[in-house]
Structures are given as C-alpha cells and as structure tokens.
PDB file of C-alpha atoms in Angstrom:
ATOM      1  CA  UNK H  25       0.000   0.000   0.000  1.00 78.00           C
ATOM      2  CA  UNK H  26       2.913   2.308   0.978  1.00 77.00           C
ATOM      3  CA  UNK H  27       3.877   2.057  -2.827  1.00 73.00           C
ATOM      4  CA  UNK H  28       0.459   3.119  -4.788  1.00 71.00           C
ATOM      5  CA  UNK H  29       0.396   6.535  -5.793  1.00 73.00           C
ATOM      6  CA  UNK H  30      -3.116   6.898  -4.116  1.00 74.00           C
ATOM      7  CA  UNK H  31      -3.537   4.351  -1.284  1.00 82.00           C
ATOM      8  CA  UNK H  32      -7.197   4.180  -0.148  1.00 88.00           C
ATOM      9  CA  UNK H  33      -8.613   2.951   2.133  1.00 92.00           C
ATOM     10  CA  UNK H  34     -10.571   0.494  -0.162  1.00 93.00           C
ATOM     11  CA  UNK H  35      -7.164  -1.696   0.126  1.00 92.00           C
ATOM     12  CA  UNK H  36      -7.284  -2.714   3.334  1.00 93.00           C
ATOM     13  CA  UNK H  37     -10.162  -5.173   3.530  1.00 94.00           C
ATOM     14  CA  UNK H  38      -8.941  -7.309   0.866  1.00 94.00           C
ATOM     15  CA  UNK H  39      -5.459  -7.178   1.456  1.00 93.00           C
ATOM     16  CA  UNK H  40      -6.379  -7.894   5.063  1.00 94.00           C
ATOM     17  CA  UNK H  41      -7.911 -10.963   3.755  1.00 94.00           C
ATOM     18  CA  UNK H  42      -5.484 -12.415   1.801  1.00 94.00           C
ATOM     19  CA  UNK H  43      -2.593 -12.076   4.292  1.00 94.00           C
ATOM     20  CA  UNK H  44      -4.646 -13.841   6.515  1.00 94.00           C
ATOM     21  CA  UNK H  45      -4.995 -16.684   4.234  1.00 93.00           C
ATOM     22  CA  UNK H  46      -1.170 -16.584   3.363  1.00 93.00           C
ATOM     23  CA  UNK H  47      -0.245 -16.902   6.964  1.00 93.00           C
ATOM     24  CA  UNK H  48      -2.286 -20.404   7.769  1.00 91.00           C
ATOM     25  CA  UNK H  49      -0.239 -22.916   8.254  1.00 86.00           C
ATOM     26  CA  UNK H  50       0.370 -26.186   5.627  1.00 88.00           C
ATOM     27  CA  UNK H  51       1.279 -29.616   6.355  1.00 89.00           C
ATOM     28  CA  UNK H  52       4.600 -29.075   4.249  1.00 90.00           C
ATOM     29  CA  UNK H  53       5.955 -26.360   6.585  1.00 90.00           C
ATOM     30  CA  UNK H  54       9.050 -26.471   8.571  1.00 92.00           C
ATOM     31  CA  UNK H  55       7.858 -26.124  12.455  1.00 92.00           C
ATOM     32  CA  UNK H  56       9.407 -22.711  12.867  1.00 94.00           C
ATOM     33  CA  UNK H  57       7.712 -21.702   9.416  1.00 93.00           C
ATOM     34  CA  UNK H  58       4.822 -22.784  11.052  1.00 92.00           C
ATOM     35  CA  UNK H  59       5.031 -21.299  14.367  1.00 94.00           C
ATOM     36  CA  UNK H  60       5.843 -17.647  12.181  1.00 95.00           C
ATOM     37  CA  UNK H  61       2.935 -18.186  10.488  1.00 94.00           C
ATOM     38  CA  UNK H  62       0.629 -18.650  13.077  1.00 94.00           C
ATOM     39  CA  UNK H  63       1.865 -16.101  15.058  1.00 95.00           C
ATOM     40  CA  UNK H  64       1.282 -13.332  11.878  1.00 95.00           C
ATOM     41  CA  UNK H  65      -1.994 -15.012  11.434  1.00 94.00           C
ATOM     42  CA  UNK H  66      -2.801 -14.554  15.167  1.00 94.00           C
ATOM     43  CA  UNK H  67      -1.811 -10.607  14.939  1.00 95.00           C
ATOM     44  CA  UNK H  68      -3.509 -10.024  11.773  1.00 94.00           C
ATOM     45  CA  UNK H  69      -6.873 -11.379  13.515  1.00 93.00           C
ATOM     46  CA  UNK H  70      -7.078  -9.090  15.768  1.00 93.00           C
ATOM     47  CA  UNK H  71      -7.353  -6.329  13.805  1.00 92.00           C
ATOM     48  CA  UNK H  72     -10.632  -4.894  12.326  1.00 92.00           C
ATOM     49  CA  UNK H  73     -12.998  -6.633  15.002  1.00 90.00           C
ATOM     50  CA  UNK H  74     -15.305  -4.268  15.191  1.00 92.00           C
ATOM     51  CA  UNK H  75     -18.488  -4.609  13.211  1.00 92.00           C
ATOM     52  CA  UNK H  76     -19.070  -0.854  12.471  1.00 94.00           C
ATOM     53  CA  UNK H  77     -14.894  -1.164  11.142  1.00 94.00           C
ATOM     54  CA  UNK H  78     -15.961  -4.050   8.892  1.00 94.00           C
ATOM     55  CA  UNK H  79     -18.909  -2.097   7.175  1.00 95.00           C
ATOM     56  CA  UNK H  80     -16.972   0.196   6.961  1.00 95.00           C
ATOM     57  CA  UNK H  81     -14.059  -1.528   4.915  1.00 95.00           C
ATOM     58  CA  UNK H  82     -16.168  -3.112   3.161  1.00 96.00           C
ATOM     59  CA  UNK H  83     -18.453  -0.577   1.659  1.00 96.00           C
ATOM     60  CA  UNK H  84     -15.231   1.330   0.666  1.00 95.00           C
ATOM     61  CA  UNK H  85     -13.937  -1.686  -1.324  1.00 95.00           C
ATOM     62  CA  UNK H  86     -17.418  -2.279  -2.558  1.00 95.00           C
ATOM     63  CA  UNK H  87     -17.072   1.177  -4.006  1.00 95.00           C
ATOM     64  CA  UNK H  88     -13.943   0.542  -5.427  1.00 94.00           C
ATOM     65  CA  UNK H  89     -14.152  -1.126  -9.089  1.00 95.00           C
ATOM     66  CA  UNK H  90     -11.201  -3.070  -8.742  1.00 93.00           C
ATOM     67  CA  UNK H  91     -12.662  -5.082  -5.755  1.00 94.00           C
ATOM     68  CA  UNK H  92     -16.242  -4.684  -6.736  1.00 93.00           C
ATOM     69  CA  UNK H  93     -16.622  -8.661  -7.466  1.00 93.00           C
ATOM     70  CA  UNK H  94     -15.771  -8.992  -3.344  1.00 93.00           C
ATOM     71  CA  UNK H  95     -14.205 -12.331  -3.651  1.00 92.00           C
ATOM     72  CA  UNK H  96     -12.560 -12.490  -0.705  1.00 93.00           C
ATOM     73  CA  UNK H  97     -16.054 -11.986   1.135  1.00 93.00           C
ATOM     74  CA  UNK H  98     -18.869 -15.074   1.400  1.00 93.00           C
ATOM     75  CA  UNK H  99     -21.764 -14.370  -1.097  1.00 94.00           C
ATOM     76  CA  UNK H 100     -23.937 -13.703   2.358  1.00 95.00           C
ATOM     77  CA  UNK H 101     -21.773 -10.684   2.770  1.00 94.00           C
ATOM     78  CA  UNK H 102     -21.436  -9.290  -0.595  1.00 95.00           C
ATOM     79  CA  UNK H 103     -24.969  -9.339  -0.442  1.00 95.00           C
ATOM     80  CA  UNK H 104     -25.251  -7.123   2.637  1.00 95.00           C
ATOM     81  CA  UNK H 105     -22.714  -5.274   1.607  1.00 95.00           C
ATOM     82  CA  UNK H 106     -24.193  -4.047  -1.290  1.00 95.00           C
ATOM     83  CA  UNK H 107     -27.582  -3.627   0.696  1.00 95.00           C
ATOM     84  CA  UNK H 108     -25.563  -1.147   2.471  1.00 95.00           C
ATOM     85  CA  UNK H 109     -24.106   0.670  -0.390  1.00 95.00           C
ATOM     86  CA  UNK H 110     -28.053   0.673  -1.951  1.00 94.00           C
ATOM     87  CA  UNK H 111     -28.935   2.350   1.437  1.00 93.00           C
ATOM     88  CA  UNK H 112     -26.358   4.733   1.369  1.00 93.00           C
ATOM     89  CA  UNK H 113     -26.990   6.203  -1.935  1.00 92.00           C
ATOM     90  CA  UNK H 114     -30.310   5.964  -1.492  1.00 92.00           C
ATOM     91  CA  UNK H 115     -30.164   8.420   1.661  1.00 91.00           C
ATOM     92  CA  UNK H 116     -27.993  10.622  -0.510  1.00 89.00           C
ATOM     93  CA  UNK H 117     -30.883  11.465  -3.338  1.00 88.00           C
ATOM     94  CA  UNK H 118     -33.597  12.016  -0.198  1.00 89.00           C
ATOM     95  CA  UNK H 119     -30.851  14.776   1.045  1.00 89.00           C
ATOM     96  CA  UNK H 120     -30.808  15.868  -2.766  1.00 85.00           C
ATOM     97  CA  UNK H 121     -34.285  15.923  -3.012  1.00 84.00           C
ATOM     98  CA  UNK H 122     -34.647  17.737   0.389  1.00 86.00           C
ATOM     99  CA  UNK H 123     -32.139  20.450  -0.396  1.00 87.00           C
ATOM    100  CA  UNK H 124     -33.730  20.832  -4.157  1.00 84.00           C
ATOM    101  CA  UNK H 125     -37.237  21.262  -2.656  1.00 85.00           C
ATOM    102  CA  UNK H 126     -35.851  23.760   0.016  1.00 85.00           C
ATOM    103  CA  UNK H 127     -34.555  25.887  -2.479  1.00 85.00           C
ATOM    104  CA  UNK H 128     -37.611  25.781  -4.544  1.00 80.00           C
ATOM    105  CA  UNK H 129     -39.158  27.262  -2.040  1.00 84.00           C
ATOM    106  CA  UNK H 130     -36.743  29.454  -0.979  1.00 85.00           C
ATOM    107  CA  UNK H 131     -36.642  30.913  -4.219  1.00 78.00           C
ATOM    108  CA  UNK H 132     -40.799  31.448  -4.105  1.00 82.00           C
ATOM    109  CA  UNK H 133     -40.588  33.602  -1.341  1.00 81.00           C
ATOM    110  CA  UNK H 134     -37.809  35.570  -2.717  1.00 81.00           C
ATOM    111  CA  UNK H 135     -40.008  35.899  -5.696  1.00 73.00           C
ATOM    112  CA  UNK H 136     -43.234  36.752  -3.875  1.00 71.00           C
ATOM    113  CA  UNK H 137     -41.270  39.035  -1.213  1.00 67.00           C
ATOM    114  CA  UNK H 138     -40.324  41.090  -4.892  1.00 63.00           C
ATOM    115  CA  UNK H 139     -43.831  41.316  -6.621  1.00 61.00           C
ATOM    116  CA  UNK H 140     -45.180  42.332  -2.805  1.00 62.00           C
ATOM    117  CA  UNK H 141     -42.605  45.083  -2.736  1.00 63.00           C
ATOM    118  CA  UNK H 142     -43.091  46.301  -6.055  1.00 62.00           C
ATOM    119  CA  UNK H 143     -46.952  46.501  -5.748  1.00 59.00           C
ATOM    120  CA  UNK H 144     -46.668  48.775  -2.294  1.00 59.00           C
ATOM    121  CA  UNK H 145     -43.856  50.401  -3.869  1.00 57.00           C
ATOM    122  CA  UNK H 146     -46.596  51.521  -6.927  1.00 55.00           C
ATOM    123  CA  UNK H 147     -49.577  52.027  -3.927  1.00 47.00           C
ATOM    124  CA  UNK H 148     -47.228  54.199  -2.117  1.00 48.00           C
ATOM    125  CA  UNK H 149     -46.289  55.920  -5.562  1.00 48.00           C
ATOM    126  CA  UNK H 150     -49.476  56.890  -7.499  1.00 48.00           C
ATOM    127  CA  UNK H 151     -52.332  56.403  -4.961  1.00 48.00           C
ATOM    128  CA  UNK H 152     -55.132  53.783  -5.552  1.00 46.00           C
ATOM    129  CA  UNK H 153     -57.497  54.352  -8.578  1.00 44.00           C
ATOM    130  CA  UNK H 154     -60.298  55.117  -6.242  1.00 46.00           C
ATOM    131  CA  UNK H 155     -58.511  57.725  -4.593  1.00 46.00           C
ATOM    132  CA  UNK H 156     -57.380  59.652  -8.097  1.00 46.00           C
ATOM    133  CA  UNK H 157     -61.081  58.795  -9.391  1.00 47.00           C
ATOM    134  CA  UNK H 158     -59.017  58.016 -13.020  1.00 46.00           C
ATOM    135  CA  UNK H 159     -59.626  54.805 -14.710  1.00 47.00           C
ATOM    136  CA  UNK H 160     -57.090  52.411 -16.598  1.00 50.00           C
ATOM    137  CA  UNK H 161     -55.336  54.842 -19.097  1.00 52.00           C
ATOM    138  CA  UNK H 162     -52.703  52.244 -19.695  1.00 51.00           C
ATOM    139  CA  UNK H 163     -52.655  52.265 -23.352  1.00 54.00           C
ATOM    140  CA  UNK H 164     -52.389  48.471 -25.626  1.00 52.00           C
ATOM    141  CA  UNK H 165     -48.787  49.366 -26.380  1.00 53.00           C
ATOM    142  CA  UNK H 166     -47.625  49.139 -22.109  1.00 56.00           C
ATOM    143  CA  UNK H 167     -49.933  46.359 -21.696  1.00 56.00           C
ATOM    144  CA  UNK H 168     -48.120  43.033 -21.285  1.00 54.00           C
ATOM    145  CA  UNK H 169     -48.721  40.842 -24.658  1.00 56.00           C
ATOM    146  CA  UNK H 170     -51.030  37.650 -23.802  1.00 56.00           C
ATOM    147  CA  UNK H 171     -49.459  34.677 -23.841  1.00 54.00           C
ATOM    148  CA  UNK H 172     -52.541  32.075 -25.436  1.00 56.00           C
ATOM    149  CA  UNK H 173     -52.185  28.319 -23.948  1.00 62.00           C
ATOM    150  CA  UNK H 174     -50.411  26.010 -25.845  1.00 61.00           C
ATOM    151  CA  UNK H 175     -53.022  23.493 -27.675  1.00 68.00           C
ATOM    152  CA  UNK H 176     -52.062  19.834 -27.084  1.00 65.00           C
ATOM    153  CA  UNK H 177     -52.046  17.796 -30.362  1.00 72.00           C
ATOM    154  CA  UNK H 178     -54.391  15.216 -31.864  1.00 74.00           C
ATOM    155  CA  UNK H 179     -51.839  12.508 -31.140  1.00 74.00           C
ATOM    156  CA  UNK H 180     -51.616  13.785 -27.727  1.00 71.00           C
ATOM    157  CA  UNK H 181     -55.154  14.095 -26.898  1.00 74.00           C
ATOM    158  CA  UNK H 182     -55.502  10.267 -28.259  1.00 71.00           C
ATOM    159  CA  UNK H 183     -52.351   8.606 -26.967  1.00 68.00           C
ATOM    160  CA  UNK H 184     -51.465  10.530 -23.959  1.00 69.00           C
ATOM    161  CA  UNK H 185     -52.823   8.898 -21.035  1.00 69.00           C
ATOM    162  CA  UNK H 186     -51.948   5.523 -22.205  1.00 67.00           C
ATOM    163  CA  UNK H 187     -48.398   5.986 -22.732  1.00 65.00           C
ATOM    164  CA  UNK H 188     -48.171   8.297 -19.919  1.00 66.00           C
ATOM    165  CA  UNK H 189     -49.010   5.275 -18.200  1.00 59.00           C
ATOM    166  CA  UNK H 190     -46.294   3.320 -19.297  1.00 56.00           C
ATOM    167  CA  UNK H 191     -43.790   6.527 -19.150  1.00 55.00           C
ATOM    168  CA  UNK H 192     -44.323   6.674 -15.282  1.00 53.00           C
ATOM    169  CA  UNK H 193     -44.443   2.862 -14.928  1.00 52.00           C
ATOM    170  CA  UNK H 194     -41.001   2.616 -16.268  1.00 54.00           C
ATOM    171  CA  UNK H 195     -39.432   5.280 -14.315  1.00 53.00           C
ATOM    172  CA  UNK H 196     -38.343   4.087 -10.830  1.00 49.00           C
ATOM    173  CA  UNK H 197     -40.726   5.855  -8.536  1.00 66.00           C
ATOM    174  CA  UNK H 198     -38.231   5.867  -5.326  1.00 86.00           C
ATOM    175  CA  UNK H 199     -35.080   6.795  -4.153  1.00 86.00           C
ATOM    176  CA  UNK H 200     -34.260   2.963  -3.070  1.00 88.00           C
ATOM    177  CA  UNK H 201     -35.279   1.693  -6.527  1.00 90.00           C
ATOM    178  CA  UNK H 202     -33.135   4.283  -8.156  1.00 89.00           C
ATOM    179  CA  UNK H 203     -30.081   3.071  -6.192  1.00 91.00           C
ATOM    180  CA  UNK H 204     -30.887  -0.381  -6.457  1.00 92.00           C
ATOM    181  CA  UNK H 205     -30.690  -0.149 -10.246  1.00 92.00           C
ATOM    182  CA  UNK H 206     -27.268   1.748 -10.161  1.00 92.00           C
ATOM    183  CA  UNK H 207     -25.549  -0.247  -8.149  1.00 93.00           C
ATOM    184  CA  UNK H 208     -27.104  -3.381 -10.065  1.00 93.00           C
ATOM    185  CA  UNK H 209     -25.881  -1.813 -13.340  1.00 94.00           C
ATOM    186  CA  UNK H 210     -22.510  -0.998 -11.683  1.00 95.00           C
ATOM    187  CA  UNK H 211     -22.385  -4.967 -10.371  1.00 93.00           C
ATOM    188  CA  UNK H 212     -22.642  -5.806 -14.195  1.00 93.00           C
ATOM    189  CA  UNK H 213     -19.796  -3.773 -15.770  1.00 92.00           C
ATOM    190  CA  UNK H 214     -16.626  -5.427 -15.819  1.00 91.00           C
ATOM    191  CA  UNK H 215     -14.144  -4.576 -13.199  1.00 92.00           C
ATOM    192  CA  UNK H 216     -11.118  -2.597 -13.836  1.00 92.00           C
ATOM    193  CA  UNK H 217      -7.952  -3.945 -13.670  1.00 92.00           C
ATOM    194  CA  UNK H 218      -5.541  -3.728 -10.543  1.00 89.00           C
ATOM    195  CA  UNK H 219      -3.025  -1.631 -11.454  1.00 87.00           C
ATOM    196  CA  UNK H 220      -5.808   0.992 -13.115  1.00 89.00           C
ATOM    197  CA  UNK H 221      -6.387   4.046 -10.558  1.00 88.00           C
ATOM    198  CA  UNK H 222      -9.597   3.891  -9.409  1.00 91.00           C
ATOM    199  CA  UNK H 223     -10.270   7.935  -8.712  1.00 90.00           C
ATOM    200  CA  UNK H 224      -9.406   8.332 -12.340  1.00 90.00           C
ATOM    201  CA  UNK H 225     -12.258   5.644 -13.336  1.00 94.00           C
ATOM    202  CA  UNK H 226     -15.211   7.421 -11.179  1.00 94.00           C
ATOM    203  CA  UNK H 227     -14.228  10.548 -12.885  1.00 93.00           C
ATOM    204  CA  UNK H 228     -14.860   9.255 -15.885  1.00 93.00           C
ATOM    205  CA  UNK H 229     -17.852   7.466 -15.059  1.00 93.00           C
ATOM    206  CA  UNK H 230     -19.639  10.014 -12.784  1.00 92.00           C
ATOM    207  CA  UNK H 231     -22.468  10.651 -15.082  1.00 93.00           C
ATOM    208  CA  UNK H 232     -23.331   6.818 -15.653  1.00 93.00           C
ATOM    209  CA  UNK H 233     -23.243   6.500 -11.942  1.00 93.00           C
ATOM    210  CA  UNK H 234     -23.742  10.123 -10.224  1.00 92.00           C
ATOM    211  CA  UNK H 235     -25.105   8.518  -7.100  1.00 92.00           C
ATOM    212  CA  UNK H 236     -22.643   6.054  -6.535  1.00 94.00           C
ATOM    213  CA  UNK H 237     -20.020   8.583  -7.933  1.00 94.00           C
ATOM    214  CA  UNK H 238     -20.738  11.017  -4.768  1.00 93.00           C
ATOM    215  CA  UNK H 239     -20.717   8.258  -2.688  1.00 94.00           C
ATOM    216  CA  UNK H 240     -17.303   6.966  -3.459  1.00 94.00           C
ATOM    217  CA  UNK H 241     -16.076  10.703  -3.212  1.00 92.00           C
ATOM    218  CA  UNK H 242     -17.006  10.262   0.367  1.00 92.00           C
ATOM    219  CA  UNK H 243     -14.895   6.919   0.915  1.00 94.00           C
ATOM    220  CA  UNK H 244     -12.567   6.777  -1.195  1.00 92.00           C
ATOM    221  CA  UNK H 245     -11.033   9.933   0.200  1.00 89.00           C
ATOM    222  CA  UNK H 246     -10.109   7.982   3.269  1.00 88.00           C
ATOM    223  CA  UNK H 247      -6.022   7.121   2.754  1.00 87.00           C
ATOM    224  CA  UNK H 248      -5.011   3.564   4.107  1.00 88.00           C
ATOM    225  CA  UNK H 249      -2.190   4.312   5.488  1.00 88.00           C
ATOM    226  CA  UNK H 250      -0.473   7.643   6.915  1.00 87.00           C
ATOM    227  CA  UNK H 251       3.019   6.746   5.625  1.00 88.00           C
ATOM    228  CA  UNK H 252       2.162   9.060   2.527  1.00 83.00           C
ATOM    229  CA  UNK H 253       2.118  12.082   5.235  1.00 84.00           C
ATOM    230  CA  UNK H 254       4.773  11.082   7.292  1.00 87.00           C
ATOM    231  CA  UNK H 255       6.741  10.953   3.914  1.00 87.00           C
ATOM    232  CA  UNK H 256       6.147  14.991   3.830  1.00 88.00           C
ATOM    233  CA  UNK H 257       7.802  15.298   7.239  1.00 90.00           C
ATOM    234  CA  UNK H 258      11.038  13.930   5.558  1.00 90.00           C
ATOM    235  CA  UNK H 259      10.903  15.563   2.235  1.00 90.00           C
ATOM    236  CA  UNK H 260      10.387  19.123   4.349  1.00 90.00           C
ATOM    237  CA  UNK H 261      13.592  17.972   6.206  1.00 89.00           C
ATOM    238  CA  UNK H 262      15.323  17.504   2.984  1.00 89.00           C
ATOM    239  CA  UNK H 263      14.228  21.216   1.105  1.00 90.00           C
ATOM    240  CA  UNK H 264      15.361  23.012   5.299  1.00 89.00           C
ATOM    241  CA  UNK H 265      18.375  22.750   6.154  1.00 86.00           C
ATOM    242  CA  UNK H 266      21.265  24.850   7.517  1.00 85.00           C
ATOM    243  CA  UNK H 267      22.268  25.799   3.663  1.00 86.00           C
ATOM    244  CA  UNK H 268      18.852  26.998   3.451  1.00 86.00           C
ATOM    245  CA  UNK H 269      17.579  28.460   6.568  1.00 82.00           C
ATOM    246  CA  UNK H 270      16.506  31.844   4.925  1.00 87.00           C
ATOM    247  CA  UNK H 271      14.108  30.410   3.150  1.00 89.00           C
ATOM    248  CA  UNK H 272      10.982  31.398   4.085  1.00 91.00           C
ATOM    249  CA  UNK H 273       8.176  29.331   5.138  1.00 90.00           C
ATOM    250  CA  UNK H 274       5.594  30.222   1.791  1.00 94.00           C
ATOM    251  CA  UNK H 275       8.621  28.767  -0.671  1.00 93.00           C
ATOM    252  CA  UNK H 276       8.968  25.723   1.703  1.00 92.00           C
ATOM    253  CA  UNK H 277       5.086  25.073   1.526  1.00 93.00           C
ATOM    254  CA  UNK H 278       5.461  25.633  -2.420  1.00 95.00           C
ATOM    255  CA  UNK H 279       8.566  23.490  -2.725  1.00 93.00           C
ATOM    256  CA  UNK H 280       6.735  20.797  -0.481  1.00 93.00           C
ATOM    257  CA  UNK H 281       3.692  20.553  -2.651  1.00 93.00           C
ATOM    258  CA  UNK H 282       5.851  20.742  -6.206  1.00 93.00           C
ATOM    259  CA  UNK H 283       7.939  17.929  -4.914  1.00 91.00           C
ATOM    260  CA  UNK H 284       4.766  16.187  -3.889  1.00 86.00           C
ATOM    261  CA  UNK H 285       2.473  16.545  -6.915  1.00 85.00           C
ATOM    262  CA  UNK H 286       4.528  17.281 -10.174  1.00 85.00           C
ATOM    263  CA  UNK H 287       4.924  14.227 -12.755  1.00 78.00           C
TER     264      UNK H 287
END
C-alpha cells in the first residue's frame, strides 16, 4: 500500500484478507515456518474486530471497481454489503431531493417578497385608482402581450394517457429503486484492472453513476495508510536545512507541494 500513488482505504479489507490466508499454516511447513505463520496469522486477527470497522471496509472496497466482485467476502456478505451501499446512496438522493425542494421554495418567497414590494412600492407611488377617481389609461402598447395556452395535439389528446401510463411505470418511482438499479448496473460492468487508478475511473464514469459517484467521493477519500504524510515530514527535512535556513516558510510550503504533486 505504501507504494500506490493513491492508497485508499478500499485496500485494506482485501489485502487484510489475503494475508490472513497466506499466513495459515500447511502440512509441508518447517515447524518454525509454522510457528511464524501462526503467530502473523494470530496478529492479523485481531485487527478490524469491530463490526461498524468491517462495514466500513467493506463498503469502501465495494465502491472501489477493482474489488467490486468482493471475492474475498462469502456471497452472504457481498450481499449485505451491497444492501448497504443501496442504502447509502439511497439516503444521498432524499438529502438531494430535500435540499432541491428547500430551495424551490426558498426561491418562491424571494419571488413573492419582490412582486409584494413592487406593488406597495406603486400604492405608495401613485395612490389607488379610487382615490385619483381616473380609470385604466394604460394604453395596448404598455400592456403586457397575452401569452394564449399552448393546444395539445391530436396525437396527444388520443395517446397521452396511455403511454403516460407506461412513461411513469417505467421510471423508478423511489429513491431505493433508483439506487438499487445503479448499483445493479454498476455490479454488471466489468471490473477494472488492478493496477488501473480507481479515482481516475469514477471521474470518468460520474455521469453513468452520479449517485454512486458522490458516494465513493465520500470513501474513497479515506487514505489507508499515513506513511504518505509522514513521507512529507522527511521531504520538508530535505528542502530546510542549515544551507537553506533563509528560506521562508511560503517557498517551503510551495517546494513541499511541487515535490509532492509534479509528474
């Protein structure tokens, strides 16, 4: 893990896994191969106990196309697993929806706050027409053009309702069907290859799955290991030194994140 370029955390539950199967013991092992093995295997065990740490793992390698297939889980687990992930993304779109109605209606008081100012604005202005006795002098050019309503067509009028029908039958009605058929499309697509970068592949592929695409944002983002930072500690020891103690502490921070991130 310490050599990908991008180690997430989606690594560690399968790597997990296989070292644990390395490290069990074989009937053509030496005894002190065997007593190595089994005390790795007994280390390894202890880690990742916890159920919530499981989920956890596993919904991030779940979300990861290279480990999608979950092969180193029991089909009873993939299964929950990806009744998690359905979950997940299905809470995301009721936030979505949530935040898309609130602004809706934000946006309708704005609007009606505006036409309520305007009409006081115009009371306030010119008096009512009751008070000036005058009636409507507003002439046919100032009046706003009327906008007719829009005729439906003859195949409309005879076809609508019936494939209307069908239209709305078709279209997944709820969040949790939604999700369901993204993640069982994303199941179906063929896995990427291990040494592909996985980041790269959800940019690409954000639009096919936009649910599942904000979802991985929020676990793949997790590293797997913190030697990548504790690698910055050394390079920053490497740009400040004596020879270079007036430099000041902007350039290091540019330096630092040139070393870090050019090709």
């Amino acid at each position: 893990m310490c050599e990908e370029k991008s180690p997430t955390v989606s690594v560690i539950a399968p790597l997990h896994a296989q070292l644990l199967s390395d490290t069990l013991g074989t009937i053509e092992d030496a005894p002190l191969v065997k007593d190595i093995k089994c005390a790795i295997h007994g280390d390894l065990s202890k880690c990742y106990m916890s159920t919530e740490e499981k989920h956890f793992l596993y919904v991030a390698s779940a979300l990861d196309p290279r480990f999608k297939s979950m092969l180193f889980l029991s089909p009873s687990e993939v299964q929950e697993t990806y009744a998690m992930v359905v979950s997940k993304a299905a809470a995301l779109m009721v936030i979505e929806q949530q935040l898309l109605r609130g602004m809706q209606m934000w946006e309708c008081r704005c609007g009606n706050a505006d036409v309520g100012m305007q009409s006081d604005g115009n009371v306030e202005e010119g008096g009512s027409t009751e008070e000036s006795g005058t009636a409507d002098d507003t002439s046919d050019e100032d009046r706003p053009p009327h906008t007719p309503n829009k005729r439906r067509s003859a195949i409309a009028n005879l076809l609508g309702q019936t494939f209307q029908h069908a239209r709305s039958s078709l279209t997944p009605s709820s969040p949790n069907s939604k999700a369901e058929k993204e993640v069982q499309q994303y199941q179906e697509s063929s896995p990427l290859p291990l040494s592909d970068e996985p980041l790269g592949w959800w940019k690409s592929e954000a639009c096919k799955y936009p649910h599942l695409a904000k979802l991985a944002q929020r676990y793949l983002c997790w590293p797997g290991t913190s030697v990548p930072s504790e690698r910055i500690f050394s390079t920053t020891g490497d740009i400040i030194s004596a020879q270079r103690c007036a430099l000041t502490s902007e350039h290091a921070d540019q330096l630092v994140f040139l070393k870090k991130n050019m090709p």
